[in-house]
Each structure stands twice: as C-alpha cells, then as structure tokens.
Amino acid sequence: MNPWRTAIARTDDTSIRIRGYDVTGLMRQSSFAGLVFLLHKGRLPSADEARLIDALLIGVADPGAGAPSCAASRLVASGNRQSLSAAVAAGVLAIGDEHGGAGEACMELIAAVIETSRAGGTAIEEAARAMVQAMRDAGERIPGVGHRRLTTDPRVNVLFEMAREANIAGDGISAARAIEAAVSAQIKPLPLNIDGALAAILHDMGFPPPAGKLVFIVGRVAGLTAEVAEEHEREKPMRIRIPVEYDGEAPREIS
C-alpha cells in the first residue's frame, strides 16, 4: 500500500514541523493568522500580509446568532448537550454557496473579469459590465454584493484601506469595485460585502478561489465556538422551539 503524501506537517520522535518550520519556533515568533497563511501558501507572510489575514478572520468571525451557521450551531447545542463538536460542526456544515461560499464564487468572478479585460484589451470596468450583464441575462446571482441588513458593509472599506496601505491592493480590488458599480447600474444599488472584500484581497495575495470559502470557515469557527459555549452557559436544554405551521391534509381516515 502506498503511503499518504503531504507537504504540510511532519511529526517525528522529537519535533513537529509545519512546512519545515519547528512548531515551537512558530509558537514563539508567528501569529495564528501567520500560521494560516503558512499552511495554505507554504511560506511565512510579511507583517502586512499577516495583518490582512488577521483582519479577514476577524471580519468573518461572527455577525450574530441569526446567521445560518451560527443559528445551526445554537440549534444543535440546544438539543445535544453532550457534544460540543457536533454543534460546531453543524455550523460549519451550514456554510455553502448561499452562506459563506460567496467568497469562492466571487474570486472566480473576479478572475474571469480580469482575464476578460486582459484578453480583450479592455478596461476592467468594461469587462465587469459585460460579465454582470451576461450573468443577469442567465438569471445567475452575482456573488460578493448585497447584505440582508447592512446598507453599507463597514468592513469593506477598512480591509481595502489596509490592503492599499500594505501595497497589496491590485486588480482584484479594482475588479470587485467594478462589479459593485456594474450591479448598481444594471440591477440596483447593492453594497460590496465581506465576501466580496475577502475575495478581492485573497486574489491580490495570490490565493486560489477555494481559499475564499476555506478562510471564511477558519474565521467563522471562532465565532461558532463562542455561540455554542454561550448556549450551554446561558440557556436551558431544548430551549429553541421553532414555530411550525402545518398546511397539509385535513384529518382523514384510512378507507
């Protein structure tokens, strides 16, 4: 049987190494955000890169108990007091294309806009308008824009400002803003959201599209652990009762 292969971590009799670095040295000299970067990119980040990853993780950690992932964790924590891991896992399993997955889809869209711009020798803004129009005609959802409650997502400007100060802002951020403008002109004003900002910055940092979802998961797990802990500490078991209205058949007899 062929052994599994990995280039991520190695443990022997006396040490644990991550991407070649001794874990004890990383414990002393790195940060968790730096470790996330190292795990996925294979190298230690610059100070600016580490700060941006840190900011992204903070930005997606917990928007409130009503978010699908947080609500799922609290629902399971309400009914299953024996397994903290089951409740946290339930929240992670609630993350998909509709919730928390837009970062990956937006990274793919940003890459397509940039590629179209370069291939056709057109401005990013023009490529974004054409891409948004094509998606609208196909009835597809535009990822990275809109929010259920926020009229402007305050996290976006902070992240983009940090990226510019770090000289990391590039075509990814330009494409994200162009998509936002195209949606506003062709559909209705919708703000760029945290998924769009995360997608733009990760693109400009050289991450592949799946990182849009994976980095979101890393950050959100921190929030889910707090949601589960609070449910256990403050609430009684089985306290979550969801109102359900039956609209099926009236009572009937077996003939």
Coordinates of N, CA and C in Angstrom, one line a residue:
M1 N 0.8 -1.2 0.0 CA 0.0 0.0 0.0 C 0.9 1.2 0.0
N2 N 0.6 2.2 -0.9 CA 1.4 3.4 -0.9 C 1.0 4.3 0.2
P3 N 2.0 4.9 0.9 CA 1.7 5.8 2.0 C 1.0 7.1 1.5
W4 N 0.3 7.7 2.4 CA -0.2 9.1 2.1 C 0.9 10.0 2.0
R5 N 0.7 11.0 1.2 CA 1.8 12.1 1.0 C 1.3 13.4 1.4
T6 N 2.1 14.2 2.0 CA 1.8 15.5 2.5 C 3.0 16.4 2.5
A7 N 2.8 17.6 2.2 CA 3.9 18.6 2.3 C 3.6 19.7 3.4
I8 N 2.6 19.3 4.2 CA 2.2 20.3 5.2 C 2.9 20.2 6.5
A9 N 2.7 19.0 7.2 CA 3.2 18.8 8.5 C 3.9 17.5 8.7
R10 N 4.9 17.4 9.6 CA 5.6 16.2 9.9 C 5.9 16.1 11.3
T11 N 5.6 14.9 11.9 CA 6.0 14.7 13.3 C 6.9 13.5 13.4
D12 N 8.0 13.7 14.2 CA 8.9 12.6 14.5 C 9.0 12.4 16.0
D13 N 10.1 11.7 16.4 CA 10.2 11.4 17.9 C 10.4 12.6 18.7
T14 N 10.9 13.7 18.1 CA 11.3 14.8 19.0 C 10.7 16.2 18.5
S15 N 10.0 16.2 17.4 CA 9.6 17.5 16.9 C 8.4 17.4 16.0
I16 N 7.7 18.6 15.9 CA 6.6 18.8 14.9 C 7.0 19.9 14.0
R17 N 7.0 19.7 12.7 CA 7.3 20.7 11.8 C 6.2 21.0 10.8
I18 N 5.9 22.3 10.6 CA 4.8 22.7 9.7 C 5.5 23.5 8.6
R19 N 5.4 22.9 7.4 CA 6.0 23.5 6.2 C 7.5 23.6 6.4
G20 N 8.1 22.7 7.2 CA 9.5 22.8 7.5 C 9.9 23.5 8.8
Y21 N 9.0 24.3 9.3 CA 9.3 25.2 10.5 C 9.0 24.4 11.7
D22 N 9.8 24.4 12.7 CA 9.6 23.8 14.0 C 8.4 24.5 14.7
V23 N 7.4 23.8 15.1 CA 6.2 24.4 15.7 C 6.5 25.2 16.9
T24 N 7.5 24.9 17.7 CA 7.8 25.7 18.9 C 8.4 27.1 18.5
G25 N 9.1 27.1 17.4 CA 9.5 28.4 16.9 C 8.4 29.3 16.4
L26 N 7.4 28.6 15.7 CA 6.2 29.3 15.2 C 5.4 29.8 16.4
M27 N 5.3 29.0 17.4 CA 4.6 29.4 18.6 C 5.2 30.7 19.3
R28 N 6.5 30.8 19.2 CA 7.1 32.0 19.8 C 7.1 33.2 18.8
Q29 N 7.2 33.0 17.5 CA 7.5 34.1 16.6 C 6.4 34.4 15.6
S30 N 5.5 33.5 15.5 CA 4.4 33.7 14.5 C 3.1 34.1 15.2
S31 N 2.1 34.3 14.4 CA 0.7 34.5 15.0 C -0.2 33.5 14.3
F32 N -1.4 33.3 14.8 CA -2.3 32.4 14.2 C -2.6 32.7 12.8
A33 N -2.8 34.0 12.5 CA -3.0 34.4 11.1 C -1.8 34.1 10.2
G34 N -0.6 34.3 10.8 CA 0.6 33.9 10.0 C 0.7 32.4 9.8
L35 N 0.2 31.6 10.7 CA 0.2 30.2 10.5 C -0.8 29.8 9.5
V36 N -2.0 30.4 9.5 CA -3.0 30.1 8.4 C -2.3 30.4 7.0
F37 N -1.7 31.5 6.9 CA -1.0 31.9 5.7 C 0.0 30.8 5.3
L38 N 0.9 30.4 6.3 CA 1.9 29.4 6.0 C 1.3 28.1 5.6
L39 N 0.3 27.7 6.3 CA -0.4 26.4 5.9 C -0.8 26.4 4.5
H40 N -1.4 27.5 4.0 CA -2.0 27.5 2.7 C -1.1 27.9 1.6
K41 N -0.1 28.8 1.9 CA 0.8 29.3 0.9 C 2.2 28.7 0.9
G42 N 2.5 28.0 2.0 CA 3.8 27.3 2.0 C 5.0 28.2 2.4
R43 N 4.7 29.5 2.8 CA 5.7 30.4 3.2 C 5.2 31.3 4.3
L44 N 6.1 31.8 5.1 CA 5.7 32.8 6.1 C 5.3 34.1 5.5
P45 N 4.2 34.7 6.0 CA 3.8 36.0 5.4 C 4.7 37.2 5.8
S46 N 4.6 38.3 5.1 CA 5.2 39.5 5.6 C 4.3 40.0 6.7
A47 N 4.7 41.0 7.4 CA 3.9 41.6 8.5 C 2.6 42.1 8.0
D48 N 2.6 42.8 6.8 CA 1.4 43.3 6.2 C 0.4 42.2 5.8
E49 N 1.0 41.1 5.2 CA 0.1 40.0 4.8 C -0.5 39.4 6.0
A50 N 0.2 39.2 7.1 CA -0.3 38.6 8.3 C -1.4 39.5 8.9
R51 N -1.2 40.8 8.9 CA -2.2 41.7 9.4 C -3.5 41.6 8.6
L52 N -3.4 41.5 7.3 CA -4.6 41.4 6.4 C -5.3 40.1 6.7
I53 N -4.6 39.0 6.8 CA -5.3 37.7 7.1 C -6.0 37.8 8.4
D54 N -5.3 38.4 9.4 CA -5.9 38.6 10.7 C -7.2 39.4 10.6
A55 N -7.1 40.5 9.8 CA -8.3 41.3 9.7 C -9.5 40.6 9.0
L56 N -9.1 39.7 8.0 CA -10.2 38.9 7.3 C -10.8 38.0 8.3
L57 N -10.0 37.3 9.1 CA -10.5 36.3 10.1 C -11.4 37.0 11.1
I58 N -11.0 38.2 11.5 CA -11.9 38.9 12.5 C -13.2 39.3 11.8
G59 N -13.1 39.8 10.6 CA -14.2 40.3 9.8 C -15.3 39.3 9.6
V60 N -14.9 38.0 9.5 CA -15.9 37.0 9.2 C -16.3 36.1 10.4
A61 N -15.7 36.4 11.6 CA -15.9 35.6 12.7 C -17.3 35.4 13.2
D62 N -18.1 36.4 13.4 CA -19.4 36.3 13.9 C -20.2 37.5 13.7
P63 N -21.2 37.4 12.8 CA -22.1 38.6 12.6 C -23.3 38.6 13.4
G64 N -23.5 37.6 14.3 CA -24.7 37.5 15.1 C -25.3 36.1 15.0
A65 N -26.1 35.8 16.1 CA -26.7 34.4 16.2 C -27.6 34.1 15.1
G66 N -28.1 35.1 14.4 CA -29.1 34.8 13.3 C -28.5 34.3 12.0
A67 N -27.2 34.5 11.8 CA -26.6 34.0 10.6 C -26.8 32.4 10.6
P68 N -27.0 31.9 9.4 CA -27.3 30.4 9.3 C -26.3 29.5 10.0
S69 N -25.0 29.8 9.9 CA -24.0 28.9 10.5 C -24.1 29.0 12.0
C70 N -24.3 30.2 12.5 CA -24.4 30.4 14.0 C -25.7 29.9 14.5
A71 N -26.8 30.1 13.8 CA -28.1 29.5 14.2 C -28.1 28.0 14.2
A72 N -27.4 27.4 13.2 CA -27.3 26.0 13.2 C -26.6 25.4 14.4
S73 N -25.5 26.1 14.7 CA -24.7 25.6 15.9 C -25.5 25.7 17.2
R74 N -26.2 26.8 17.3 CA -27.0 27.0 18.5 C -28.2 26.0 18.6
L75 N -28.8 25.7 17.5 CA -29.9 24.8 17.4 C -29.4 23.4 17.9
V76 N -28.3 23.0 17.4 CA -27.8 21.7 17.8 C -27.3 21.7 19.2
A77 N -26.7 22.8 19.7 CA -26.3 22.9 21.1 C -27.5 22.9 22.0
S78 N -28.6 23.4 21.5 CA -29.8 23.4 22.3 C -30.3 22.0 22.5
G79 N -30.2 21.1 21.5 CA -30.8 19.8 21.6 C -29.8 18.7 22.0
N80 N -28.5 19.0 21.8 CA -27.5 18.0 22.1 C -26.4 18.6 23.0
R81 N -26.6 18.4 24.3 CA -25.7 19.0 25.3 C -24.4 18.1 25.5
Q82 N -24.4 17.0 24.9 CA -23.3 16.1 25.1 C -22.1 16.3 24.2
S83 N -22.3 17.0 23.1 CA -21.2 17.1 22.1 C -21.0 18.5 21.6
L84 N -20.0 19.1 22.1 CA -19.6 20.5 21.6 C -19.2 20.4 20.2
S85 N -18.5 19.3 19.8 CA -18.0 19.2 18.4 C -19.2 19.1 17.4
A86 N -20.2 18.4 17.8 CA -21.4 18.2 16.9 C -22.0 19.6 16.6
A87 N -22.1 20.4 17.7 CA -22.7 21.7 17.5 C -21.9 22.6 16.6
V88 N -20.6 22.6 16.8 CA -19.7 23.5 16.0 C -19.7 22.9 14.6
A89 N -19.7 21.6 14.4 CA -19.7 21.0 13.1 C -21.0 21.4 12.3
A90 N -22.1 21.4 13.0 CA -23.3 21.8 12.4 C -23.3 23.2 11.8
G91 N -22.6 24.1 12.5 CA -22.4 25.4 11.9 C -21.6 25.4 10.7
V92 N -20.5 24.6 10.7 CA -19.6 24.5 9.5 C -20.4 23.9 8.3
L93 N -21.2 22.9 8.6 CA -22.0 22.3 7.6 C -23.1 23.2 7.0
A94 N -23.4 24.2 7.7 CA -24.4 25.2 7.1 C -23.8 26.2 6.1
I95 N -22.4 26.1 6.1 CA -21.7 27.0 5.1 C -21.7 26.4 3.7
G96 N -22.2 27.1 2.8 CA -22.3 26.6 1.4 C -22.3 27.8 0.4
D97 N -22.8 27.6 -0.8 CA -22.7 28.6 -1.8 C -23.6 29.8 -1.4
E98 N -24.7 29.6 -0.7 CA -25.5 30.7 -0.3 C -25.1 31.4 0.9
H99 N -24.4 30.7 1.8 CA -23.9 31.3 3.1 C -22.5 31.0 3.3
G100 N -21.6 32.0 3.2 CA -20.2 31.8 3.4 C -19.4 31.3 2.2
G101 N -20.1 30.9 1.2 CA -19.4 30.4 0.0 C -19.3 31.4 -1.1
A102 N -19.9 32.6 -0.9 CA -19.8 33.6 -2.0 C -18.4 34.1 -2.2
G103 N -17.5 34.0 -1.2 CA -16.1 34.4 -1.4 C -15.4 33.6 -2.5
E104 N -15.7 32.3 -2.5 CA -15.1 31.5 -3.6 C -15.6 31.8 -4.9
A105 N -17.0 31.9 -5.0 CA -17.6 32.3 -6.3 C -17.2 33.7 -6.7
C106 N -17.0 34.6 -5.8 CA -16.6 35.9 -6.2 C -15.1 35.9 -6.7
M107 N -14.3 35.1 -6.1 CA -12.9 35.0 -6.5 C -12.9 34.5 -8.0
E108 N -13.8 33.6 -8.3 CA -13.8 33.1 -9.7 C -14.3 34.2 -10.6
L109 N -15.3 34.9 -10.2 CA -15.8 36.0 -11.0 C -14.8 37.1 -11.2
I110 N -14.1 37.5 -10.1 CA -13.0 38.5 -10.2 C -11.9 38.0 -11.2
A111 N -11.5 36.8 -11.1 CA -10.5 36.2 -12.0 C -11.0 36.3 -13.5
A112 N -12.3 36.0 -13.7 CA -12.9 36.0 -15.0 C -12.9 37.4 -15.6
V113 N -13.3 38.4 -14.8 CA -13.3 39.8 -15.2 C -11.9 40.2 -15.6
I114 N -10.9 39.9 -14.8 CA -9.5 40.3 -15.1 C -9.0 39.6 -16.3
E115 N -9.3 38.4 -16.5 CA -8.9 37.6 -17.7 C -9.5 38.2 -18.9
T116 N -10.8 38.5 -18.9 CA -11.5 39.1 -20.0 C -11.0 40.4 -20.4
S117 N -10.7 41.2 -19.3 CA -10.1 42.6 -19.6 C -8.8 42.5 -20.3
R118 N -7.9 41.6 -19.8 CA -6.6 41.4 -20.4 C -6.6 40.8 -21.8
A119 N -7.5 39.8 -22.0 CA -7.6 39.2 -23.3 C -8.1 40.1 -24.4
G120 N -9.1 40.9 -24.0 CA -9.7 41.8 -24.9 C -9.1 43.2 -25.0
G121 N -8.1 43.5 -24.1 CA -7.5 44.8 -24.1 C -8.5 45.9 -23.7
T122 N -9.4 45.5 -22.9 CA -10.4 46.5 -22.4 C -10.2 46.8 -20.9
A123 N -10.9 47.9 -20.5 CA -10.8 48.3 -19.1 C -11.5 47.2 -18.2
I124 N -11.0 47.1 -17.0 CA -11.7 46.2 -16.0 C -13.2 46.6 -15.9
E125 N -13.5 47.9 -15.9 CA -14.8 48.3 -15.7 C -15.7 47.8 -16.8
E126 N -15.2 47.9 -18.0 CA -16.0 47.4 -19.2 C -16.2 45.9 -19.1
A127 N -15.1 45.1 -18.8 CA -15.3 43.7 -18.6 C -16.3 43.3 -17.5
A128 N -16.3 44.1 -16.4 CA -17.2 43.8 -15.3 C -18.6 44.0 -15.8
R129 N -18.9 45.1 -16.5 CA -20.2 45.4 -17.0 C -20.7 44.3 -17.9
A130 N -19.9 43.8 -18.8 CA -20.2 42.7 -19.7 C -20.5 41.4 -18.9
M131 N -19.7 41.1 -17.9 CA -19.9 39.9 -17.2 C -21.1 40.0 -16.3
V132 N -21.4 41.1 -15.7 CA -22.6 41.2 -14.9 C -23.8 41.1 -15.8
Q133 N -23.8 41.7 -17.0 CA -24.9 41.6 -17.9 C -25.2 40.2 -18.3
A134 N -24.1 39.5 -18.6 CA -24.3 38.1 -19.0 C -24.9 37.2 -17.9
M135 N -24.4 37.5 -16.7 CA -24.9 36.7 -15.5 C -26.4 37.1 -15.3
R136 N -26.7 38.4 -15.4 CA -28.1 38.8 -15.2 C -29.0 38.1 -16.3
D137 N -28.5 38.1 -17.5 CA -29.4 37.5 -18.6 C -29.6 36.0 -18.4
A138 N -28.6 35.4 -17.7 CA -28.7 34.0 -17.5 C -29.4 33.7 -16.2
G139 N -29.8 34.7 -15.5 CA -30.5 34.5 -14.2 C -29.6 34.1 -13.1
E140 N -28.4 34.4 -13.1 CA -27.4 34.0 -12.1 C -27.2 35.0 -11.1
R141 N -27.0 34.6 -9.8 CA -26.8 35.5 -8.7 C -25.3 36.1 -8.8
I142 N -25.2 37.4 -8.5 CA -23.9 38.0 -8.5 C -23.3 37.8 -7.1
P143 N -22.2 37.1 -7.0 CA -21.7 36.9 -5.6 C -20.9 38.1 -5.1
G144 N -20.8 38.3 -3.8 CA -20.0 39.3 -3.2 C -20.7 40.7 -3.1
V145 N -21.9 40.8 -3.4 CA -22.6 42.1 -3.2 C -24.0 41.8 -2.5
G146 N -24.4 42.8 -1.8 CA -25.7 42.8 -1.1 C -25.5 42.2 0.3
H147 N -26.4 42.7 1.2 CA -26.4 42.2 2.6 C -27.8 42.3 3.1
R148 N -28.2 41.3 3.9 CA -29.6 41.2 4.4 C -30.0 42.4 5.3
R149 N -29.0 43.0 5.9 CA -29.3 44.1 6.8 C -28.5 45.4 6.6
L150 N -27.2 45.2 6.2 CA -26.4 46.4 6.1 C -26.6 47.1 4.7
T151 N -26.8 48.4 4.8 CA -26.8 49.2 3.5 C -25.4 49.5 3.0
T152 N -24.5 49.5 3.9 CA -23.0 49.6 3.5 C -22.3 48.7 4.5
D153 N -21.5 47.8 4.0 CA -20.7 46.9 4.9 C -19.5 47.7 5.3
P154 N -19.4 48.0 6.6 CA -18.2 48.8 7.1 C -16.9 48.1 7.0
R155 N -16.9 46.8 6.9 CA -15.7 46.0 6.9 C -14.9 46.2 5.6
V156 N -15.7 46.5 4.5 CA -15.1 46.5 3.2 C -14.0 47.6 3.1
N157 N -14.4 48.9 3.4 CA -13.5 50.0 3.3 C -12.3 49.8 4.2
V158 N -12.5 49.3 5.4 CA -11.3 49.0 6.3 C -10.3 48.1 5.6
L159 N -10.9 47.0 5.1 CA -10.0 46.0 4.5 C -9.3 46.5 3.3
F160 N -10.0 47.2 2.4 CA -9.4 47.8 1.2 C -8.3 48.9 1.6
E161 N -8.6 49.6 2.6 CA -7.7 50.7 3.0 C -6.4 50.0 3.6
M162 N -6.6 48.9 4.3 CA -5.4 48.2 4.8 C -4.6 47.6 3.7
A163 N -5.3 47.1 2.7 CA -4.6 46.5 1.5 C -3.8 47.5 0.7
R164 N -4.4 48.7 0.6 CA -3.7 49.8 -0.1 C -2.5 50.3 0.7
E165 N -2.6 50.4 2.0 CA -1.5 50.8 2.9 C -0.4 49.8 2.8
A166 N -0.7 48.6 2.6 CA 0.3 47.5 2.5 C 0.8 47.3 1.1
N167 N 0.4 48.1 0.2 CA 0.7 47.9 -1.2 C 0.4 46.5 -1.8
I168 N -0.7 46.0 -1.3 CA -1.2 44.7 -1.7 C -2.4 44.8 -2.7
A169 N -3.1 46.0 -2.6 CA -4.3 46.2 -3.4 C -3.8 46.1 -4.9
G170 N -4.6 45.4 -5.7 CA -4.3 45.2 -7.1 C -5.5 45.1 -7.9
D171 N -5.5 44.3 -9.0 CA -6.6 44.2 -9.9 C -7.8 43.5 -9.3
G172 N -7.5 42.7 -8.2 CA -8.7 42.1 -7.5 C -9.6 43.1 -6.9
I173 N -9.1 44.0 -6.2 CA -9.9 45.1 -5.6 C -10.5 45.9 -6.7
S174 N -9.8 46.3 -7.7 CA -10.3 47.1 -8.8 C -11.5 46.3 -9.5
A175 N -11.4 45.0 -9.7 CA -12.4 44.3 -10.3 C -13.7 44.2 -9.4
A176 N -13.4 44.0 -8.1 CA -14.5 44.0 -7.1 C -15.3 45.3 -7.1
R177 N -14.6 46.4 -7.1 CA -15.3 47.7 -7.2 C -16.1 47.9 -8.5
A178 N -15.5 47.3 -9.6 CA -16.1 47.5 -10.9 C -17.4 46.6 -10.9
I179 N -17.3 45.4 -10.3 CA -18.5 44.6 -10.3 C -19.6 45.3 -9.4
E180 N -19.2 45.9 -8.3 CA -20.2 46.6 -7.5 C -20.8 47.7 -8.3
A181 N -20.1 48.5 -9.1 CA -20.6 49.6 -9.9 C -21.5 49.1 -11.0
A182 N -21.1 47.9 -11.6 CA -21.9 47.4 -12.7 C -23.3 46.9 -12.1
V183 N -23.3 46.2 -11.0 CA -24.5 45.8 -10.4 C -25.4 47.0 -10.0
S184 N -24.8 48.0 -9.5 CA -25.6 49.2 -9.1 C -26.2 49.8 -10.4
A185 N -25.5 49.9 -11.5 CA -26.0 50.5 -12.7 C -27.1 49.6 -13.4
Q186 N -26.9 48.3 -13.4 CA -27.7 47.4 -14.2 C -28.8 46.7 -13.5
I187 N -28.7 46.6 -12.2 CA -29.7 45.9 -11.4 C -30.3 46.9 -10.3
K188 N -29.6 47.1 -9.3 CA -29.9 48.1 -8.2 C -28.7 48.3 -7.3
P189 N -28.7 49.4 -6.6 CA -27.5 49.6 -5.7 C -27.4 48.5 -4.6
L190 N -26.4 47.8 -4.7 CA -26.1 46.8 -3.7 C -24.6 46.9 -3.3
P191 N -24.4 47.0 -1.9 CA -23.0 47.2 -1.5 C -22.1 46.0 -1.6
L192 N -20.9 46.2 -1.9 CA -19.9 45.1 -1.8 C -19.9 44.6 -0.3
N193 N -19.9 43.3 -0.1 CA -20.0 42.8 1.2 C -18.7 42.1 1.6
I194 N -18.6 41.5 2.8 CA -17.4 41.0 3.3 C -16.9 39.8 2.4
D195 N -17.8 39.1 1.8 CA -17.4 38.0 0.9 C -16.7 38.6 -0.3
G196 N -17.2 39.7 -0.9 CA -16.5 40.4 -2.0 C -15.2 41.0 -1.6
A197 N -15.1 41.6 -0.4 CA -13.8 42.1 0.0 C -12.8 41.0 0.3
L198 N -13.2 40.0 0.9 CA -12.3 38.8 1.2 C -11.8 38.2 -0.1
A199 N -12.7 38.1 -1.1 CA -12.4 37.6 -2.4 C -11.3 38.4 -3.1
A200 N -11.5 39.7 -3.1 CA -10.6 40.7 -3.8 C -9.2 40.6 -3.1
I201 N -9.2 40.6 -1.8 CA -7.9 40.7 -1.1 C -7.2 39.3 -1.3
L202 N -7.9 38.2 -1.1 CA -7.2 37.0 -1.3 C -6.7 36.8 -2.8
H203 N -7.5 37.3 -3.7 CA -7.0 37.3 -5.1 C -5.7 38.0 -5.3
D204 N -5.7 39.2 -4.7 CA -4.5 40.1 -4.8 C -3.3 39.5 -4.0
M205 N -3.6 38.6 -3.1 CA -2.5 38.0 -2.3 C -2.1 36.7 -2.9
G206 N -2.7 36.3 -4.1 CA -2.3 35.1 -4.8 C -2.9 33.8 -4.4
F207 N -4.0 33.9 -3.6 CA -4.7 32.6 -3.2 C -5.6 32.1 -4.4
P208 N -5.8 30.8 -4.5 CA -6.8 30.3 -5.4 C -8.2 30.4 -4.9
P209 N -9.2 30.3 -5.8 CA -10.6 30.6 -5.4 C -11.1 29.8 -4.2
P210 N -10.8 28.5 -4.1 CA -11.3 27.7 -2.9 C -10.9 28.4 -1.5
A211 N -9.9 29.2 -1.5 CA -9.5 29.9 -0.3 C -10.6 30.8 0.2
G212 N -11.4 31.3 -0.8 CA -12.5 32.2 -0.4 C -13.4 31.6 0.6
K213 N -13.7 30.3 0.4 CA -14.5 29.6 1.4 C -13.7 29.1 2.6
L214 N -12.5 28.6 2.3 CA -11.7 28.0 3.4 C -11.3 29.0 4.5
V215 N -10.9 30.2 4.1 CA -10.5 31.2 5.0 C -11.8 31.7 5.8
F216 N -12.9 31.8 5.1 CA -14.2 32.1 5.8 C -14.4 31.1 6.9
I217 N -14.3 29.8 6.6 CA -14.5 28.7 7.6 C -13.6 28.9 8.8
V218 N -12.3 29.1 8.5 CA -11.4 29.3 9.6 C -11.8 30.4 10.6
G219 N -12.2 31.5 10.0 CA -12.6 32.6 10.9 C -13.9 32.4 11.6
R220 N -14.9 31.8 10.9 CA -16.2 31.6 11.4 C -16.2 30.5 12.6
V221 N -15.3 29.6 12.5 CA -15.3 28.6 13.6 C -15.0 29.2 15.0
A222 N -14.2 30.3 15.0 CA -14.0 31.0 16.2 C -15.4 31.5 16.8
G223 N -16.2 32.1 15.9 CA -17.5 32.6 16.4 C -18.4 31.5 16.8
L224 N -18.4 30.4 16.0 CA -19.2 29.2 16.4 C -18.9 28.6 17.7
T225 N -17.7 28.6 18.1 CA -17.3 28.0 19.4 C -17.9 28.9 20.5
A226 N -17.9 30.2 20.3 CA -18.5 31.2 21.3 C -20.0 31.0 21.4
E227 N -20.6 30.9 20.2 CA -22.1 30.7 20.2 C -22.5 29.4 20.9
V228 N -21.8 28.4 20.7 CA -22.1 27.1 21.4 C -21.8 27.2 22.9
A229 N -20.7 27.8 23.2 CA -20.4 28.0 24.7 C -21.5 28.8 25.4
E230 N -21.9 29.9 24.7 CA -23.0 30.7 25.3 C -24.3 30.0 25.5
E231 N -24.6 29.2 24.4 CA -25.9 28.4 24.5 C -25.8 27.5 25.7
H232 N -24.7 26.9 25.9 CA -24.6 25.9 27.1 C -24.6 26.7 28.4
E233 N -23.9 27.8 28.4 CA -23.8 28.5 29.7 C -25.1 29.3 30.1
R234 N -25.8 29.8 29.2 CA -26.9 30.8 29.5 C -28.3 30.2 29.3
E235 N -28.4 29.1 28.5 CA -29.7 28.7 28.1 C -30.0 27.2 28.6
K236 N -31.3 26.9 28.8 CA -31.6 25.6 29.2 C -31.6 24.7 28.0
P237 N -31.4 23.3 28.2 CA -31.5 22.4 27.0 C -32.9 22.5 26.4
M238 N -32.9 22.3 25.1 CA -34.2 22.3 24.3 C -35.0 23.6 24.4
R239 N -34.3 24.7 24.6 CA -35.0 26.0 24.7 C -35.4 26.5 23.3
I240 N -34.7 26.1 22.3 CA -35.1 26.6 20.9 C -36.3 25.8 20.4
R241 N -37.4 26.5 20.2 CA -38.6 25.9 19.7 C -39.0 26.7 18.5
I242 N -38.9 26.2 17.3 CA -39.2 26.9 16.1 C -40.7 26.7 15.8
P243 N -41.5 27.8 15.7 CA -42.9 27.7 15.3 C -43.0 27.1 13.9
V244 N -43.9 26.1 13.8 CA -44.2 25.4 12.6 C -45.7 25.4 12.3
E245 N -46.1 25.9 11.2 CA -47.5 25.9 10.8 C -47.7 24.8 9.8
Y246 N -48.6 23.9 10.2 CA -49.0 22.8 9.3 C -50.0 23.2 8.2
D247 N -49.7 22.9 7.0 CA -50.6 23.3 5.9 C -50.9 22.1 5.0
G248 N -50.8 20.9 5.6 CA -51.1 19.7 4.8 C -52.5 19.3 4.8
E249 N -52.8 18.0 4.6 CA -54.1 17.4 4.5 C -54.8 17.6 5.8
A250 N -56.2 17.7 5.8 CA -57.0 17.7 7.0 C -57.1 16.3 7.5
P251 N -57.5 16.1 8.8 CA -57.6 14.8 9.3 C -58.4 13.9 8.4
R252 N -58.0 12.6 8.2 CA -58.7 11.7 7.3 C -58.6 10.3 7.8
E253 N -59.4 9.5 7.4 CA -59.4 8.1 7.8 C -58.9 7.2 6.7
I254 N -58.3 6.0 7.1 CA -57.9 5.0 6.2 C -59.2 4.3 5.7
S255 N -59.4 4.2 4.4 CA -60.6 3.6 3.9 C -60.4 2.1 3.8

